[in-house]
Coordinates of C-alpha atoms in Angstrom, one line a residue:
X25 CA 15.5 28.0 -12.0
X26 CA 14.2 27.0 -8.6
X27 CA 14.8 23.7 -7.4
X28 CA 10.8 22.9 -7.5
X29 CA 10.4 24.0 -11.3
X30 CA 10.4 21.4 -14.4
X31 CA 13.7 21.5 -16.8
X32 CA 14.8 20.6 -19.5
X33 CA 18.2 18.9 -20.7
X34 CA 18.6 21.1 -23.9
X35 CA 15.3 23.4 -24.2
X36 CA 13.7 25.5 -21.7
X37 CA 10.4 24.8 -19.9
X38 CA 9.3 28.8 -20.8
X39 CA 9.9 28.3 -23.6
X40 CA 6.9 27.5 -26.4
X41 CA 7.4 26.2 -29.4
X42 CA 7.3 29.4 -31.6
X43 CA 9.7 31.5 -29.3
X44 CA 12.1 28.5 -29.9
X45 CA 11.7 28.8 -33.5
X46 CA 12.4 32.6 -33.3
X47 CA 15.6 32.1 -31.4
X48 CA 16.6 29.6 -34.2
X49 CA 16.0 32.3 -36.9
X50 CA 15.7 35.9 -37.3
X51 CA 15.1 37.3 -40.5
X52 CA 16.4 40.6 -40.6
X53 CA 15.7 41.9 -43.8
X54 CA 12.0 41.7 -44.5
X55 CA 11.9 43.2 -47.9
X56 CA 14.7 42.9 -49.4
X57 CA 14.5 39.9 -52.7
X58 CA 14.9 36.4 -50.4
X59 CA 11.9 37.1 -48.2
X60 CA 10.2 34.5 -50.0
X61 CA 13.7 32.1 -49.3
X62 CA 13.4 33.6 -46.0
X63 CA 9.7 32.5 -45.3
X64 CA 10.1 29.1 -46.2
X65 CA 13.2 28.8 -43.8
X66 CA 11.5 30.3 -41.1
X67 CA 8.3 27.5 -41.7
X68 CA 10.9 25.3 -41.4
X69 CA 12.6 25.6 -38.8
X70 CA 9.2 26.6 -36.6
X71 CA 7.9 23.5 -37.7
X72 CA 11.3 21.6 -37.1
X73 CA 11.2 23.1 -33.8
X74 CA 7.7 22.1 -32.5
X75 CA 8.8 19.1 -33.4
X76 CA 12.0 18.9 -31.0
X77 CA 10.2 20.4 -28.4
X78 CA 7.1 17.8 -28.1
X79 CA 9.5 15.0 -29.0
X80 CA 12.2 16.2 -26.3
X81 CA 8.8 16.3 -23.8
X82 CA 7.6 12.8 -24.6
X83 CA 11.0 11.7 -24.2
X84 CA 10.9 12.3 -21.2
X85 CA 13.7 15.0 -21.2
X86 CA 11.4 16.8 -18.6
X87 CA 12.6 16.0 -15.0
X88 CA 11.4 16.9 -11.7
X89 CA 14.6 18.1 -9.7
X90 CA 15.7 17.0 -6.1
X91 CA 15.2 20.2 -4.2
X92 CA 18.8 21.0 -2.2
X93 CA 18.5 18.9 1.1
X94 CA 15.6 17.2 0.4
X95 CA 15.1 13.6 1.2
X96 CA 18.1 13.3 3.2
X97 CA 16.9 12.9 6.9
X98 CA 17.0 9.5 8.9
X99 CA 15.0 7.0 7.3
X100 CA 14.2 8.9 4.4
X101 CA 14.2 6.8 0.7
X102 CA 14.5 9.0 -2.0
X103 CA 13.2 7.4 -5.7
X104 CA 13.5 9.2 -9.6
X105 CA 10.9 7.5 -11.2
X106 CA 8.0 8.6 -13.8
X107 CA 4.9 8.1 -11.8
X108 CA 2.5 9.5 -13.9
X109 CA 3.2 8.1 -17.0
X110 CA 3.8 11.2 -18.9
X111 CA 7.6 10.0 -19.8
X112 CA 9.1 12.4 -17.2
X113 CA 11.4 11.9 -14.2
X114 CA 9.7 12.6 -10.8
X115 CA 11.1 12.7 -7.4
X116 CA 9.6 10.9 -4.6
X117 CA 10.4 10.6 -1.2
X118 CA 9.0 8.5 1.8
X119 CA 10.7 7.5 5.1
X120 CA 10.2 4.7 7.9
X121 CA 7.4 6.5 9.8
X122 CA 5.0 6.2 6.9
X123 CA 5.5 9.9 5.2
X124 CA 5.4 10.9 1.6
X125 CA 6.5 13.9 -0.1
X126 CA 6.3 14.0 -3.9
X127 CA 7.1 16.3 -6.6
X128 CA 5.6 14.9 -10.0
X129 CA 5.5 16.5 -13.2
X130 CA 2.2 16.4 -13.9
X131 CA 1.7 18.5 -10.9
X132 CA 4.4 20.9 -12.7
X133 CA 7.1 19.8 -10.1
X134 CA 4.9 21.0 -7.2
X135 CA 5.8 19.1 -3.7
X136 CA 2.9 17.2 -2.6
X137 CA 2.7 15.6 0.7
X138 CA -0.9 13.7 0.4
X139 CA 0.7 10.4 -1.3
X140 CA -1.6 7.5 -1.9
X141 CA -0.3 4.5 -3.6
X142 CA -2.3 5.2 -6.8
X143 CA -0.1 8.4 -7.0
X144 CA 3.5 6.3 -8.0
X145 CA 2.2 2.8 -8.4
X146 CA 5.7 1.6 -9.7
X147 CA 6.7 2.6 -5.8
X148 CA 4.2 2.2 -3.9
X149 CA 2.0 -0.5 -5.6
X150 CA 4.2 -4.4 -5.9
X151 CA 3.1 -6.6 -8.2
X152 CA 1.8 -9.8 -6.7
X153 CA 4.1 -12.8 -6.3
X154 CA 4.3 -15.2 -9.3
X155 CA 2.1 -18.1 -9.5
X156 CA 3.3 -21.0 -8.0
X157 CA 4.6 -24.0 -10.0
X158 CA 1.2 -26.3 -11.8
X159 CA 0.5 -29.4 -9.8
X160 CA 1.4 -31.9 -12.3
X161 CA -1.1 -35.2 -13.3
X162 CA 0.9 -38.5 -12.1
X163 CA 1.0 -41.3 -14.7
X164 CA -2.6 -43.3 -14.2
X165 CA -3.7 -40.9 -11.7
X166 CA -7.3 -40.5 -11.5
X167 CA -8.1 -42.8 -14.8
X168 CA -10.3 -45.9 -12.9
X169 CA -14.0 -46.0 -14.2
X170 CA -16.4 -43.0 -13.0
X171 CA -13.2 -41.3 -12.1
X172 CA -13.2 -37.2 -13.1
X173 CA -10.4 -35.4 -13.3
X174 CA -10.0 -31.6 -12.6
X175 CA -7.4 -29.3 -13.2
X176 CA -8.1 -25.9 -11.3
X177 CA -6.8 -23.6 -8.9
X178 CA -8.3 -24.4 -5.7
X179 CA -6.4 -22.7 -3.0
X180 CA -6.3 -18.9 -4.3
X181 CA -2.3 -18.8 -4.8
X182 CA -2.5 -18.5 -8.8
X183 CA -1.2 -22.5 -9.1
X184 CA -2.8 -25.2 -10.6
X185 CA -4.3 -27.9 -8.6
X186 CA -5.6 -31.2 -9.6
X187 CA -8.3 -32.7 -7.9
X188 CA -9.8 -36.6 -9.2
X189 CA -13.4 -37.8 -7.2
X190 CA -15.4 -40.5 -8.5
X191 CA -18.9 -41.8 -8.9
X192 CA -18.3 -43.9 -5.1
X193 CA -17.7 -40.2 -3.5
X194 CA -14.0 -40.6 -3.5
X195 CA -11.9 -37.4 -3.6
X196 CA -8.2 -37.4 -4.4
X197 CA -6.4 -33.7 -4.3
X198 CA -2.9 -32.1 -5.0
X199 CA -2.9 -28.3 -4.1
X200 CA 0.1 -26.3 -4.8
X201 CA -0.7 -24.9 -1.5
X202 CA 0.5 -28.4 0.1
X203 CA 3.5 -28.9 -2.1
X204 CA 1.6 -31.1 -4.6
X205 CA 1.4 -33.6 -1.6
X206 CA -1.7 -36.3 -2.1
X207 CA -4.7 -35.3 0.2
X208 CA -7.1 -37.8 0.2
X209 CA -9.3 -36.2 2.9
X210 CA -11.0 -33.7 0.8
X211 CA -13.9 -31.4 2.2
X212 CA -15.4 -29.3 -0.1
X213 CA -13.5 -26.2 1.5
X214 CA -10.4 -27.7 -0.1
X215 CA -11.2 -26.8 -3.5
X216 CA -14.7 -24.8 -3.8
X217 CA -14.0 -23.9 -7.3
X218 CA -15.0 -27.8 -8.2
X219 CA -16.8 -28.8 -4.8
X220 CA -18.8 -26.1 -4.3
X221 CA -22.0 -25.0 -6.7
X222 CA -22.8 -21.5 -6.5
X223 CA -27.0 -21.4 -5.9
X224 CA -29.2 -21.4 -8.6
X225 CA -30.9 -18.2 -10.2
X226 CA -33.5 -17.0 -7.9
X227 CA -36.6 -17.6 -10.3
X228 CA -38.5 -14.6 -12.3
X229 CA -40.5 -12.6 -10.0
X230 CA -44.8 -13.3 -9.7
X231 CA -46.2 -10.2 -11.3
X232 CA -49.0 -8.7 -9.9
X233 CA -51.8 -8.8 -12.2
X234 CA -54.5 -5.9 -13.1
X235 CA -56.3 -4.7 -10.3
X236 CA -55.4 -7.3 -7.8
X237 CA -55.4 -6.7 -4.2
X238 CA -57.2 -3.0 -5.1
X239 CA -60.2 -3.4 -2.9
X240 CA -60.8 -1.3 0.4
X241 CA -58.4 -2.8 3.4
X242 CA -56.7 -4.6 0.8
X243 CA -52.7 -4.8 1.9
X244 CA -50.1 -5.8 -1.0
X245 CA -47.0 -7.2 -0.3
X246 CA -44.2 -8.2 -2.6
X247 CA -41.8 -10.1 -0.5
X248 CA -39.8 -13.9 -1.1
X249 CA -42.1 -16.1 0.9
X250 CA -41.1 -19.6 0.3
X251 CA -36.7 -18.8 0.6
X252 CA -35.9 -19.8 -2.6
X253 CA -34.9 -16.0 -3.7
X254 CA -37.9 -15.3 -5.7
X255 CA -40.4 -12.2 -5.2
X256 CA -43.8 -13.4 -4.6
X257 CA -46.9 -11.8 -3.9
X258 CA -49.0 -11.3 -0.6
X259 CA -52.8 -9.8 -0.3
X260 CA -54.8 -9.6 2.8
X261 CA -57.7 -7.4 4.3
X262 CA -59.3 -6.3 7.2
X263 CA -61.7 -9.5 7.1
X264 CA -59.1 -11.8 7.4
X265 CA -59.0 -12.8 3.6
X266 CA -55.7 -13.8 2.0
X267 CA -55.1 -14.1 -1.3
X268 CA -50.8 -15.5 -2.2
X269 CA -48.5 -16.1 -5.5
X270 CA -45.3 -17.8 -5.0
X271 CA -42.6 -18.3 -7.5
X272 CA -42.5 -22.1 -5.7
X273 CA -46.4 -22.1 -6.9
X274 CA -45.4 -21.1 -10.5
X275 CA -47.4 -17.7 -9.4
X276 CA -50.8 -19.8 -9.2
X277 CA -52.9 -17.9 -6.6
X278 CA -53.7 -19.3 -3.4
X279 CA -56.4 -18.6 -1.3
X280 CA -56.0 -21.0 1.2
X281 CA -52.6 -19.2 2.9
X282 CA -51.9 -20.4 6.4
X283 CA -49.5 -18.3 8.5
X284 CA -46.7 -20.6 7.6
X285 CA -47.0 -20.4 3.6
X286 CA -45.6 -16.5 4.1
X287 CA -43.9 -16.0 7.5
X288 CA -42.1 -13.0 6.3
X289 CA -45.7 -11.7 5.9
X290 CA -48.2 -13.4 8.8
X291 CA -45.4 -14.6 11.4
X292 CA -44.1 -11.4 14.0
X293 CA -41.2 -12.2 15.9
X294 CA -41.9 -12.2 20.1
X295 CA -41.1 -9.1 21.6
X296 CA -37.3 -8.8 23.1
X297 CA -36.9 -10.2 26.7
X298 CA -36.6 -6.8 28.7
X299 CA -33.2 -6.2 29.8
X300 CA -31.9 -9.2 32.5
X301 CA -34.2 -11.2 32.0
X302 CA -33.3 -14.5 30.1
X303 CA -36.6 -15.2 28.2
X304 CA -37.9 -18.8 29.1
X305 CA -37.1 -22.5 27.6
X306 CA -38.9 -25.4 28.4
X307 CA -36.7 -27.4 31.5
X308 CA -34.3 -25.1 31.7
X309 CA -33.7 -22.6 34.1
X310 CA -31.9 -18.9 32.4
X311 CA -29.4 -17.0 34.3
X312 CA -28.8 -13.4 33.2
X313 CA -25.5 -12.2 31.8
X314 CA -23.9 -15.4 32.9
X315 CA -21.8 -18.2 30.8
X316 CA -19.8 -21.1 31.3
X317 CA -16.3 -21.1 30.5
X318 CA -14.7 -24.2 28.4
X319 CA -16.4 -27.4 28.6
X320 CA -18.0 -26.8 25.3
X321 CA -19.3 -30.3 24.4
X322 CA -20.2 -28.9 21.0
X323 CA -21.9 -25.2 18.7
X324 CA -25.8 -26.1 18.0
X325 CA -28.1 -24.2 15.7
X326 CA -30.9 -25.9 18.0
X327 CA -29.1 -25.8 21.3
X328 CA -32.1 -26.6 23.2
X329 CA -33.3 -29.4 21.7
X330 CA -29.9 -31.1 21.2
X331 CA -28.6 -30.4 24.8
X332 CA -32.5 -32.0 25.5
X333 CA -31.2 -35.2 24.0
X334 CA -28.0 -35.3 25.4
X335 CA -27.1 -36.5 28.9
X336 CA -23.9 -35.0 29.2
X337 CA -25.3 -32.0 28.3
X338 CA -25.6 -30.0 31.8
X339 CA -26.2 -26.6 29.8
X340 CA -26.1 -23.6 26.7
X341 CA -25.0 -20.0 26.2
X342 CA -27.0 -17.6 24.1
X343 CA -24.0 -18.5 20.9
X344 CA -25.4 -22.1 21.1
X345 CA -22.7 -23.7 22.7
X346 CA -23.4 -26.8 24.7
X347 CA -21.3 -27.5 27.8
X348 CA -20.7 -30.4 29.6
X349 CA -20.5 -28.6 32.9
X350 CA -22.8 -25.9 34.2
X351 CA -20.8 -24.5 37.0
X352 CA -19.2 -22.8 38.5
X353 CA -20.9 -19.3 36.2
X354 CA -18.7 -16.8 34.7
X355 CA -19.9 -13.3 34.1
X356 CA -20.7 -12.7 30.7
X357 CA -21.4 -9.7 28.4
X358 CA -25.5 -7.4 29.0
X359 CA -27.5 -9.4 27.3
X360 CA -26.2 -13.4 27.8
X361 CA -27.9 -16.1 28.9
X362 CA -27.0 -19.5 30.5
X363 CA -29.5 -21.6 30.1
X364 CA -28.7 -25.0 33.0
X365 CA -31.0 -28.4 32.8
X366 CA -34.3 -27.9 35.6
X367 CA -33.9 -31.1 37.2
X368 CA -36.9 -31.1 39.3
X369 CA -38.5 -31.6 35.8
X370 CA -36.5 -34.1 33.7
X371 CA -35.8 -37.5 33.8
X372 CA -32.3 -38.8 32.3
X373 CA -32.4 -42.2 30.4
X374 CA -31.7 -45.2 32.6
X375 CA -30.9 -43.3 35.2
X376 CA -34.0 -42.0 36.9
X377 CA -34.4 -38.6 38.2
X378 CA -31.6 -36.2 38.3
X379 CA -31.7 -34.3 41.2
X380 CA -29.8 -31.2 41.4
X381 CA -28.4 -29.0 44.1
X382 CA -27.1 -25.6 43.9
X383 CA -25.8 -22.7 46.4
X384 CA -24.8 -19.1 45.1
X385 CA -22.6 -16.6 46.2
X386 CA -23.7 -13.2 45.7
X387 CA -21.2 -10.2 45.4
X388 CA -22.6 -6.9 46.7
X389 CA -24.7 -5.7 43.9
X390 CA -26.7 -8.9 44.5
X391 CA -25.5 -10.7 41.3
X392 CA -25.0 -14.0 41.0
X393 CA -21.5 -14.5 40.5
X394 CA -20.7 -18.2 41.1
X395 CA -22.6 -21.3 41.3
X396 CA -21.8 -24.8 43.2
X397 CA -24.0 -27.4 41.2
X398 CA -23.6 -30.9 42.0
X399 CA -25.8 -33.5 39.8
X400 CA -27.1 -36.7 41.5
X401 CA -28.1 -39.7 39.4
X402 CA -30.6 -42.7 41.5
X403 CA -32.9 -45.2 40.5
X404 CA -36.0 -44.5 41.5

């Protein structure tokens, strides 16, 4: 046998069933008064055999066998372990630069050297750690009036947490996470699983009804309108006629439909701002693939109105960060804008005008790469 074939402890892996009977019994006299004897013993032991031989097999008597010198270089594990499930040994190998070498008897003992994980889970494949220990209730915890009690895993790690809030918006937490330690500060992050209310259902779709939005320059559009998940329905024509059906509307039709009932539909976007060029803001003066570094007063979905609002607000980036400084500039990424307060045209609360000053060096390729800004309050 070669040291990549399948064997067996007793029987051999050549061997099928019936010539194992065969060898078992041999009936050499064919015509002579016990053939019918004979018969019967030879059903016997075939069927005896088959037996053995399937039984031996889901024994798992059928081992993959270490090849000479396999598996024996630096690093190198070797493991003899079913990985396929079949009830037979396999030999697997893997070593501390990441390679795998496998010889599996599904595979009938072939060496394979493509070894995902799924191939020998019980190797490859580790069972995740226990849960954690259950945070456990103290005595009178969380049993005033409008108080709730919760017990739930709210940090992922397979424990469970308790969590108590009340009616006043009080939240009281013990994650296994923290030890079981009382949190009292609870944000809704803490424990989503209780805090945190997946969105509702988007509602049923507005059908569109026989013939509707059919006539010449007629446009259809099936698209959510009104954000709240639902399919509604859009017509308009060449004349300038709109017809609408939002799931907000219970699918009434609408034919008075300003731009902003379906901006999806009847609001474009403005056109990109052509490469370095920062496109415009009201008092503010944009500075191409520029930022300011630190100073970050705070991140701003509206960074324009609220650095507006803000008098130690000196300026914003394109990621909506306000800064509380707006020099000296730091080159930024194609594409950036630093956005600085126009001074000639603001005035900042009780303090007058603010005037502003500003020099720039230029580096070579005539890009700004530094401005001196200096703000003067007066009363004027």
């Amino acid at each position: 046998l070669s040291p990549h074939t399948c064997v067996s402890n007793d029987i051999g892996e050549d061997q099928s069933p019936a010539t194992i009977a065969m060898t078992h019994h041999q009936d050499p006299r064919p015509h002579d008064h016990h053939r019918y004897g004979g018969d019967l013993l030879f059903k016997v032991t075939l069927l005896s055999a088959t037996i053995a031989f399937f039984a031996g097999r889901a024994a798992g008597q059928y081992a993959c066998q270490r090849p000479n010198n396999w598996c024996t270089h630096e690093t190198a594990v070797f493991v003899s372990v079913d990985c396929d499930g079949d009830g037979g040994l396999d030999a697997l190998c893997y070593d501390g630069d990441d390679n795998r070498w496998m010889i599996r008897s599904s595979d009938q003992c072939q060496e394979k050297t493509s070894v995902p994980d799924s191939a020998c889970p019980a190797v490859f494949i580790k069972p995740p750690p226990p849960a954690p220990p259950a945070c456990q209730r103290p005595n009178n915890w969380c049993t005033h009036e409008t108080a709730v009690f919760v017990s739930v895993d709210c940090d992922g790690d397979g424990g469970l947490d308790i969590v108590c809030y009340d009616g006043d918006d009080n939240r009281w937490m013990r994650r296994s996470s923290d030890q079981c330690q009382e949190k009292t500060s609870v944000p809704d992050s803490a424990c989503p699983a209780v805090f945190i209310k997946p969105p509702p259902p988007a509602p049923p779709a507005c059908q569109r009804p026989n013939n509707w939005c059919t006539h010449e320059t007629a446009v259809f559009v099936s698209v959510d309108c009104d954000g709240d998940g639902g399919l509604d329905i859009v017509c308009y024509d060449g004349d300038d006629n709109r017809w609408m059906r939002r799931s907000s509307d219970q699918c009434q039709e609408k034919t008075s439909v300003p731009d902003s009932a379906c901006p999806a539909v009847f609001i474009k976007p403005p056109p990109p701002a052509p490469a370095g060029v920062c496109p415009q803001k009201e008092d503010y003066v944009g500075v191409a693939n520029m930022d300011r570094q630190g100073n970050t007063l705070m991140i701003s979905s509206n960074p324009e109105a609220d650095c507006t609002v803000r008098p130690t607000c000196m300026g914003f980036n394109s990621d909506g960060e306000l800064k509380t400084a707006s020099a000296p500039f730091d080159l930024a990424s194609a594409g950036k804008c630093f956005y600085y307060k126009d001074a000639s045209l603001m005035d900042t609360p009780n303090c007058g005008a603010l005037t502003e000053t500003y020099s720039v060096n230029w580096l070579k390729n005539e890009l700004p790469r530094q401005a001196e800004i200096s703000n003067t309050y007066y009363n004027g």
